PDB file of C-alpha atoms in Angstrom:
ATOM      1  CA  UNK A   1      -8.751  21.296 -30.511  1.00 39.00           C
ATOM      2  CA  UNK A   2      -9.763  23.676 -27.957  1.00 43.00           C
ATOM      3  CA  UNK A   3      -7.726  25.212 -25.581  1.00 44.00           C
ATOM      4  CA  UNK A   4     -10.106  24.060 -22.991  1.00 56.00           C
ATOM      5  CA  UNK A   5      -9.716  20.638 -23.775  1.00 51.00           C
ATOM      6  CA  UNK A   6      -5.679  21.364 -24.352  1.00 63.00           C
ATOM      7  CA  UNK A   7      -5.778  22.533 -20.697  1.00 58.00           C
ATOM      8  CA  UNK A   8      -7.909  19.349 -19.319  1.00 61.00           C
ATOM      9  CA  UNK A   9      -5.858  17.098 -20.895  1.00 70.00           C
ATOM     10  CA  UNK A  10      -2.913  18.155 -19.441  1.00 79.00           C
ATOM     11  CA  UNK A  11      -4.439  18.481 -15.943  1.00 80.00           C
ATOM     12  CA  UNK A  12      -5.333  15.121 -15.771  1.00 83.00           C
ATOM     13  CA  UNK A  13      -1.892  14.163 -17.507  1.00 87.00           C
ATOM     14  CA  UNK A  14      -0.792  16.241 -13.955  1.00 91.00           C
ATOM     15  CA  UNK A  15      -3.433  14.210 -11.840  1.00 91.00           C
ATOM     16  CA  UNK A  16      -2.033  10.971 -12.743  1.00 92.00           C
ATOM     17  CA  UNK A  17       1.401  11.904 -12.353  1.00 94.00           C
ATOM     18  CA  UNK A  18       1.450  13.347  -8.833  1.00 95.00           C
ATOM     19  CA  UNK A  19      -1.119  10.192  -8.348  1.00 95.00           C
ATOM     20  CA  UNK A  20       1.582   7.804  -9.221  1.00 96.00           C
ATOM     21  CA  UNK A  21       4.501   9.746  -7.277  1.00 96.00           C
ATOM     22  CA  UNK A  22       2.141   9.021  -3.872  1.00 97.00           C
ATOM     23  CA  UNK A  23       2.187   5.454  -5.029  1.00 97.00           C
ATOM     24  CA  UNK A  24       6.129   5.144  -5.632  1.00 97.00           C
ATOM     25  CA  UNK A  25       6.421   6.732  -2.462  1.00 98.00           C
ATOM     26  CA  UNK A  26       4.348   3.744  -0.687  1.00 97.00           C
ATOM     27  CA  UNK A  27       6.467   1.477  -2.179  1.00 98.00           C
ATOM     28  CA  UNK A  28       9.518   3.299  -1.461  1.00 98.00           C
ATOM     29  CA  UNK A  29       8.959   3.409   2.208  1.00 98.00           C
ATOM     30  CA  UNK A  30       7.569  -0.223   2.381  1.00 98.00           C
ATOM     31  CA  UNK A  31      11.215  -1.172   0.636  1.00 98.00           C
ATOM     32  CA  UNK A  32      13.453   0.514   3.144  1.00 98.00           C
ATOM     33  CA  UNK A  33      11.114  -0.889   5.668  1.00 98.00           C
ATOM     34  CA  UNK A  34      11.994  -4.405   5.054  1.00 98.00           C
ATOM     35  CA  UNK A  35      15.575  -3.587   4.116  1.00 97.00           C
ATOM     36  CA  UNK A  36      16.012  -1.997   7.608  1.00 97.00           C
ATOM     37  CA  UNK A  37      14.391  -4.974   9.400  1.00 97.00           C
ATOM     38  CA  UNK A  38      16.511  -7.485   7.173  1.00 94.00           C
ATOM     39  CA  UNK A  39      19.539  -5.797   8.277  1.00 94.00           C
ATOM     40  CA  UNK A  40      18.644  -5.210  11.966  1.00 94.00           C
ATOM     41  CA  UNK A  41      15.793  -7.636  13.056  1.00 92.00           C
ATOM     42  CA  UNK A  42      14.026  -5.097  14.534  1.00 92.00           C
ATOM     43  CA  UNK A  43      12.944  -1.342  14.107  1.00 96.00           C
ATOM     44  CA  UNK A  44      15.048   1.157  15.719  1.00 97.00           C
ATOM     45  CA  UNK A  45      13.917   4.007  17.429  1.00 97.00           C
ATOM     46  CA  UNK A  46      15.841   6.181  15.117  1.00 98.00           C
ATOM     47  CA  UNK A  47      13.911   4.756  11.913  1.00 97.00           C
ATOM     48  CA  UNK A  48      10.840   4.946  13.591  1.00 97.00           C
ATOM     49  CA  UNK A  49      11.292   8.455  13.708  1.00 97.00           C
ATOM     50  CA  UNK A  50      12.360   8.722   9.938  1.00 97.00           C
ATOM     51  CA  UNK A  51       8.935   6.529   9.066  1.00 97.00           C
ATOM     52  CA  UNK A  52       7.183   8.709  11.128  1.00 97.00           C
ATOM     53  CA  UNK A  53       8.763  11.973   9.004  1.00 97.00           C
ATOM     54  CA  UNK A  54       7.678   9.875   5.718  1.00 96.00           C
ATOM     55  CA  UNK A  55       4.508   9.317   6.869  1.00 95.00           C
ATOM     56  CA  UNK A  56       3.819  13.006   6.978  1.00 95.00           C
ATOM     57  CA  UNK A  57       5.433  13.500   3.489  1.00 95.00           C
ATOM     58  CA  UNK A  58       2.934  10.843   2.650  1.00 96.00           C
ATOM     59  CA  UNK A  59       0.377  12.806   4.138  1.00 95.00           C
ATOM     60  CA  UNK A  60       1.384  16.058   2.065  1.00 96.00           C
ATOM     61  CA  UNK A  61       1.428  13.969  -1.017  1.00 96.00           C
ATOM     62  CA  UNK A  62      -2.635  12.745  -0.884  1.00 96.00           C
ATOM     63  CA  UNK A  63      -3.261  16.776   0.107  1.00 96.00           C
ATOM     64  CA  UNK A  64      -1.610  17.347  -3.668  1.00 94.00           C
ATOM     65  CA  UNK A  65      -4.170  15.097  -5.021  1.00 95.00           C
ATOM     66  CA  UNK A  66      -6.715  16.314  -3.846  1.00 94.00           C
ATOM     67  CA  UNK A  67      -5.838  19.997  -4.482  1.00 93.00           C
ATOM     68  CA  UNK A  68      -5.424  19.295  -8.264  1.00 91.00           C
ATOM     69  CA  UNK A  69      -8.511  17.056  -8.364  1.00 90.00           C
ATOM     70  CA  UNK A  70     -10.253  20.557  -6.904  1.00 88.00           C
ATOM     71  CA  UNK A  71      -8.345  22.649  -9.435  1.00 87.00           C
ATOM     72  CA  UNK A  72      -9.461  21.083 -12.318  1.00 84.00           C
ATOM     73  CA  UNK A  73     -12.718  20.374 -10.927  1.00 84.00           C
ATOM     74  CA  UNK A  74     -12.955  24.677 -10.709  1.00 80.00           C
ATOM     75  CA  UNK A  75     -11.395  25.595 -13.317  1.00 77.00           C
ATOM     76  CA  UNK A  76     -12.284  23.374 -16.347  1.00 69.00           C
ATOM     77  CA  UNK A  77     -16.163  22.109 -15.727  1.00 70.00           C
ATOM     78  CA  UNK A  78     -15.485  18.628 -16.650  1.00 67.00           C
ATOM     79  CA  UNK A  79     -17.697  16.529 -18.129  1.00 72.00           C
ATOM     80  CA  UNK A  80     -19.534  13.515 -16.562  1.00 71.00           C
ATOM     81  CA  UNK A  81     -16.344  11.059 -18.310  1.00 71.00           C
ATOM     82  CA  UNK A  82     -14.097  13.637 -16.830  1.00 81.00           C
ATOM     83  CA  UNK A  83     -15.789  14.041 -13.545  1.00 85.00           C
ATOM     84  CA  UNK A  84     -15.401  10.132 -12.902  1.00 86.00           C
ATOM     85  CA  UNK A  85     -12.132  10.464 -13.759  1.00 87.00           C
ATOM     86  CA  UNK A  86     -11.488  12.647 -11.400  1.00 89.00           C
ATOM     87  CA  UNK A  87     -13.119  11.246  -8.427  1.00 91.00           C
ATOM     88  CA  UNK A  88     -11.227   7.718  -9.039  1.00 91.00           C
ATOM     89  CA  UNK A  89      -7.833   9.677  -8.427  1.00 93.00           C
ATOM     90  CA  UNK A  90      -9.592  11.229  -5.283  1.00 94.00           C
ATOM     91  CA  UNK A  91     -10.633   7.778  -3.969  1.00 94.00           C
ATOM     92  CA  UNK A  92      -7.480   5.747  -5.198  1.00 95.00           C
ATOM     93  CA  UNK A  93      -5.644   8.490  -3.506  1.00 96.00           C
ATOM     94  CA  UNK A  94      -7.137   7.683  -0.201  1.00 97.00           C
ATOM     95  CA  UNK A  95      -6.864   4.000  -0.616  1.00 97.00           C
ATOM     96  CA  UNK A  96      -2.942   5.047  -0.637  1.00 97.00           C
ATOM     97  CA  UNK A  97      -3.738   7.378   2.168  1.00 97.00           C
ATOM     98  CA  UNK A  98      -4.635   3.975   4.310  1.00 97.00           C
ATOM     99  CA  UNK A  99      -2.185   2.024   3.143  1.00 97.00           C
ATOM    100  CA  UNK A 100       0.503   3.848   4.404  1.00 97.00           C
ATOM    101  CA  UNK A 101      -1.241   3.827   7.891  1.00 97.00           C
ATOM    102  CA  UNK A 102      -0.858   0.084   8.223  1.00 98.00           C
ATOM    103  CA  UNK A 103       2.625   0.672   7.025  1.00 98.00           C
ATOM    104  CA  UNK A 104       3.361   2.835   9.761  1.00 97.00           C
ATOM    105  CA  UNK A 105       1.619   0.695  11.874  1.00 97.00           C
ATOM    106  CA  UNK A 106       3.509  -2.419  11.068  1.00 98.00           C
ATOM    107  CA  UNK A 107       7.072  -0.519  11.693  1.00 98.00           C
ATOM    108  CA  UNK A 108       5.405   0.364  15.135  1.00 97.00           C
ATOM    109  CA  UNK A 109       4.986  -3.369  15.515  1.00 97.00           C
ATOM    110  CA  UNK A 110       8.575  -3.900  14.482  1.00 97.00           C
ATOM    111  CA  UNK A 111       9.950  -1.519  16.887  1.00 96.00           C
ATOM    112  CA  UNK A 112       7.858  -2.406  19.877  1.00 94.00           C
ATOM    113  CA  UNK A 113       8.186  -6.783  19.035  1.00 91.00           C
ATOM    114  CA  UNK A 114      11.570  -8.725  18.561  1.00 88.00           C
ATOM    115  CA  UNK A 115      10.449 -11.893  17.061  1.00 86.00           C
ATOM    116  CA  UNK A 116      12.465 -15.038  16.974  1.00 85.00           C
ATOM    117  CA  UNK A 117      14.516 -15.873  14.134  1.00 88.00           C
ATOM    118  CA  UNK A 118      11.689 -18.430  12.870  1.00 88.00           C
ATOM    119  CA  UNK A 119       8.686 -15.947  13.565  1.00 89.00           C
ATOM    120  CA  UNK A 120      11.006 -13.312  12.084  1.00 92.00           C
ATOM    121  CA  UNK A 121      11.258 -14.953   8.451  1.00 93.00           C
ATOM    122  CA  UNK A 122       8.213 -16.068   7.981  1.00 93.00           C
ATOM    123  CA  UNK A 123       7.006 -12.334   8.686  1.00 95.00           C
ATOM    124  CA  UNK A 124       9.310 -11.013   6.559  1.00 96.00           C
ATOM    125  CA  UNK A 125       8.432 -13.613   3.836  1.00 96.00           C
ATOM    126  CA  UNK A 126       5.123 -11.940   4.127  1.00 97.00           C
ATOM    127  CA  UNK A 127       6.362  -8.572   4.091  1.00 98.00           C
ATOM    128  CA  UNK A 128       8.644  -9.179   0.740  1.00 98.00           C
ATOM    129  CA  UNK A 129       5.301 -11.176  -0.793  1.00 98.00           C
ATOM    130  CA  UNK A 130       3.452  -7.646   0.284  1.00 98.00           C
ATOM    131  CA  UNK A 131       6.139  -5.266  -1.755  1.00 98.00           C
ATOM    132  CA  UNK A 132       6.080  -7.140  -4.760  1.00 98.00           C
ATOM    133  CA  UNK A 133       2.394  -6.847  -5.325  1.00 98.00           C
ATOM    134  CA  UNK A 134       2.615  -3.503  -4.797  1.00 98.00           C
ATOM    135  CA  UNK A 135       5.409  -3.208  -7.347  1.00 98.00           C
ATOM    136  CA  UNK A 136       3.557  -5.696  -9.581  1.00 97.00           C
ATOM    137  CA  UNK A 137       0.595  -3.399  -8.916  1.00 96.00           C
ATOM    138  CA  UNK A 138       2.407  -0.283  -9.863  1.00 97.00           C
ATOM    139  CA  UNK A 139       3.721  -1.616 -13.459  1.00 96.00           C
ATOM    140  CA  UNK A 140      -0.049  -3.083 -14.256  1.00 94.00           C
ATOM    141  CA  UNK A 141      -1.595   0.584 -13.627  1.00 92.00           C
ATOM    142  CA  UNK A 142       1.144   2.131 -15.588  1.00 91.00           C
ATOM    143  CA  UNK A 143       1.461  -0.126 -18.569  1.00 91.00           C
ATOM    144  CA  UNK A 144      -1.585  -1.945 -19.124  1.00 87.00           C
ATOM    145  CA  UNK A 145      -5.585  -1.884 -19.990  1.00 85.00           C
ATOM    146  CA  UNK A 146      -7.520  -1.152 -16.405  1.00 84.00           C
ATOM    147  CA  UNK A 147      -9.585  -4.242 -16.299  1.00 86.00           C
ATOM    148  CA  UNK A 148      -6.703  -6.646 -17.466  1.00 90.00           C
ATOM    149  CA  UNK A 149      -4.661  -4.759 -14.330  1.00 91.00           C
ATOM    150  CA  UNK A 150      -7.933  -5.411 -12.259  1.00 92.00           C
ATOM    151  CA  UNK A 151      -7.652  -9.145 -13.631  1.00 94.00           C
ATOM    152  CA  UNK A 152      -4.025  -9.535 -12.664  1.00 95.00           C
ATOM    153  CA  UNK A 153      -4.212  -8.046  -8.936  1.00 96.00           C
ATOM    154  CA  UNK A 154      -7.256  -9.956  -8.100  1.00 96.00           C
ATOM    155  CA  UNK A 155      -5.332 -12.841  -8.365  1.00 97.00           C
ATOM    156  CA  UNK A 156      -2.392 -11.510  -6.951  1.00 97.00           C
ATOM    157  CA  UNK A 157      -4.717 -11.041  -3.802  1.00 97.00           C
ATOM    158  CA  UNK A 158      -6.364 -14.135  -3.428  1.00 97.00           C
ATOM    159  CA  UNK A 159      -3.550 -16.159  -3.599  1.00 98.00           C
ATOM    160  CA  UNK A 160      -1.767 -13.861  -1.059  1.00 97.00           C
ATOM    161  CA  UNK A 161      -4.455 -14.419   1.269  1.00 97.00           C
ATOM    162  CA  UNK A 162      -4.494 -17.940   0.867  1.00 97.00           C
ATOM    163  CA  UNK A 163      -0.380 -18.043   1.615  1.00 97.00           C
ATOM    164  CA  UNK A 164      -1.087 -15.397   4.617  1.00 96.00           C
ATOM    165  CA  UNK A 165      -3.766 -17.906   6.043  1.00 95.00           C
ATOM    166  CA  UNK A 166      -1.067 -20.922   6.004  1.00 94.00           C
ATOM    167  CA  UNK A 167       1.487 -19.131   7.309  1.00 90.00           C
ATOM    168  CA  UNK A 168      -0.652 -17.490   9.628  1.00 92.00           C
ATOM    169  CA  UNK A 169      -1.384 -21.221  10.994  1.00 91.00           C
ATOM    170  CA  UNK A 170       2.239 -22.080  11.088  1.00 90.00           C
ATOM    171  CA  UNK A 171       3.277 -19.109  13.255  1.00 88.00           C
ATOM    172  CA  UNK A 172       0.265 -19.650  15.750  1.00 87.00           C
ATOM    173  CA  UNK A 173       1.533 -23.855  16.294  1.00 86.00           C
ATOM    174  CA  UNK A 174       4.971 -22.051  16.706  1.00 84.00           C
ATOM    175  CA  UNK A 175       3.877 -20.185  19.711  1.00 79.00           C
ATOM    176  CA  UNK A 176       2.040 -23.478  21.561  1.00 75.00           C
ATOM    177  CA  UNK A 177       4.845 -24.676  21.302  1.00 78.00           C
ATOM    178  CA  UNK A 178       6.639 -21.809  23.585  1.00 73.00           C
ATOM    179  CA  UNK A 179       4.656 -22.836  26.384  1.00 70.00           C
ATOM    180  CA  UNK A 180       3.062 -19.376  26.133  1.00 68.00           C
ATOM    181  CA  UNK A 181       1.979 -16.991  28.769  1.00 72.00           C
ATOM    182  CA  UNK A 182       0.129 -13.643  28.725  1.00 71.00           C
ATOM    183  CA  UNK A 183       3.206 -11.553  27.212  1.00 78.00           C
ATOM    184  CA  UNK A 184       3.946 -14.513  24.144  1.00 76.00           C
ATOM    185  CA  UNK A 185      -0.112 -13.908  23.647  1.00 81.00           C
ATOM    186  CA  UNK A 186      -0.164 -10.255  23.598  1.00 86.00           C
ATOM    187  CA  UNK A 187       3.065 -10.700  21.246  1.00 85.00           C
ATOM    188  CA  UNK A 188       0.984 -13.290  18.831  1.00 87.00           C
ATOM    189  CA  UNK A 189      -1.886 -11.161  18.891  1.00 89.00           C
ATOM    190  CA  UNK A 190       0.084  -8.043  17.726  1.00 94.00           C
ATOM    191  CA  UNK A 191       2.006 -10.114  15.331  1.00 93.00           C
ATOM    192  CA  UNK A 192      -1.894 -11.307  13.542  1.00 94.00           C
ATOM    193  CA  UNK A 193      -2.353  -7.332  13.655  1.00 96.00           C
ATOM    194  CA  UNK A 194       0.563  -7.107  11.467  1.00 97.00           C
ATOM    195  CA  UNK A 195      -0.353 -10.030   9.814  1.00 96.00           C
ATOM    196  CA  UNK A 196      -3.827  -8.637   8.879  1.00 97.00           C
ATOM    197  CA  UNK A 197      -2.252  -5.107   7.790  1.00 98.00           C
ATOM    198  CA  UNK A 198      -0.105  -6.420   5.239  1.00 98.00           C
ATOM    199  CA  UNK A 199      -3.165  -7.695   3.273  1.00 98.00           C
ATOM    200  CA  UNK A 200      -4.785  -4.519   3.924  1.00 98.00           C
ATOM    201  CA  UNK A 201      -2.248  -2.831   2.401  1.00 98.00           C
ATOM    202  CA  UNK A 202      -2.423  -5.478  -0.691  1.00 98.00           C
ATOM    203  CA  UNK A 203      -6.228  -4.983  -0.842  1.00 98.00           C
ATOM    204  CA  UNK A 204      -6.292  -0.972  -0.983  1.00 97.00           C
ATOM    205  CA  UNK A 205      -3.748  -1.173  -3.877  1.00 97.00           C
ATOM    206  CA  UNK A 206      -6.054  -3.684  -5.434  1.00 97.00           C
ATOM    207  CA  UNK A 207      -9.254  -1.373  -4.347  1.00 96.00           C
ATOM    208  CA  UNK A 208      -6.983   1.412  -6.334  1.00 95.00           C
ATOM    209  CA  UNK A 209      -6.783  -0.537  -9.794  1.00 93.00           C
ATOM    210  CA  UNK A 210     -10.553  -1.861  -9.610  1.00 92.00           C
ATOM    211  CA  UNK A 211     -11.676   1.951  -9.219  1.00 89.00           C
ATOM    212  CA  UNK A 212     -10.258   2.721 -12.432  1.00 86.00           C
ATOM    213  CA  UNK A 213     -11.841  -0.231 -14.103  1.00 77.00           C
ATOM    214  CA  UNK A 214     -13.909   1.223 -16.256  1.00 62.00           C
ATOM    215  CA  UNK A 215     -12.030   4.772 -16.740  1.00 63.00           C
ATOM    216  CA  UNK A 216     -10.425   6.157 -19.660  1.00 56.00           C
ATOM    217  CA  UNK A 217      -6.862   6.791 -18.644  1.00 52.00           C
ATOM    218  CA  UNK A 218      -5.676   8.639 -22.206  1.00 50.00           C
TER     219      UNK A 218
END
């Protein structure tokens, strides 16, 4: 065995790593997301802040894929298996990249909305539901074959959308019944936003495992 290939191997070995540390981060801050909000209803300015800090640190984490995707890219002339290799980390670690932008934007939501207690749990139900695909999502692309992951997240996803769409309709005959004016619409409005970002979030995890589908992971 070469010490070329010696060298590759363990750069990817690398690549993988810091990819998965970006995507136990995502989860990480999701978790003490919806802890916080259990705890105190809303987002605090304070946390905000803190989200804000972890959203740079999230930030500094895609630059490190990216760098070592370059790295090996420079220093090791992949091969064409290789190469796509390579490029799925670079495009899995953007799908990260825009996940945690709706998760920031959803803790902006939380700060700027105080929902009612019945608006509040069913959000949150949503919110849990979101984490543990993502956790679900996390021990599939760790422990098992690419396209069986693919398989399991898929479904994951559709039936999340289909329990997003009903309670989606639930929360929107909730506010008629609030006899609503412009504020209560602007509130619904931003609370469909937040809605729609938690299945974005779902969907660029799943977008993750599909683009390794048909990659060699060993």
């Amino acid at each position: 065995m070469s010490s070329n290939y010696k060298l590759l191997k363990e750069s990817k070995n690398e690549l993988i790593d810091e990819l998965l540390s970006y995507f136990q981060h995502i989860i990480n801050v999701s978790k003490e997301t919806y802890f916080y909000t259990e705890k105190h209803n809303k987002v605090e300015d304070d946390f905000l802040d803190k989200i804000n800090l972890l959203e740079e640190k999230s930030d500094i984490l895609y630059d490190n894929v990216l760098n070592s995707s370059v790295w090996i890219i420079q220093s090791n002339q992949p091969r064409a298996s290789n190469l796509r290799f390579i490029i799925s980390c670079i495009n899995s670690a953007k799908e990260l990249e825009r996940a945690s932008d709706y998760l920031l934007l959803i803790t902006k939501f939380l700060n700027k909305r105080t929902l009612d207690e019945k608006l509040h749990n069913y959000f949150m139900q949503a919110f849990k539901r979101c984490i543990d695909i993502l956790e679900i999502s996390y021990d599939e692309f760790l422990n098992n074959d690419p396209f069986q992951a693919r398989q399991t997240i898929k479904l994951e996803l559709e039936n999340y959308k289909s329990f997003l769409s009903t309670n989606t309709k639930i929360m929107i005959k909730h506010f008629d019944e609030l006899n609503p004016n412009s504020d209560i619409l602007d509130a619904l409005i931003e609370l469909i936003n937040a809605i729609n970002d938690l299945e974005r979030i779902v969907t660029h995890v799943y977008n993750l495992i599909k683009s390794f589908n048909y990659i060699d992971l060993q």
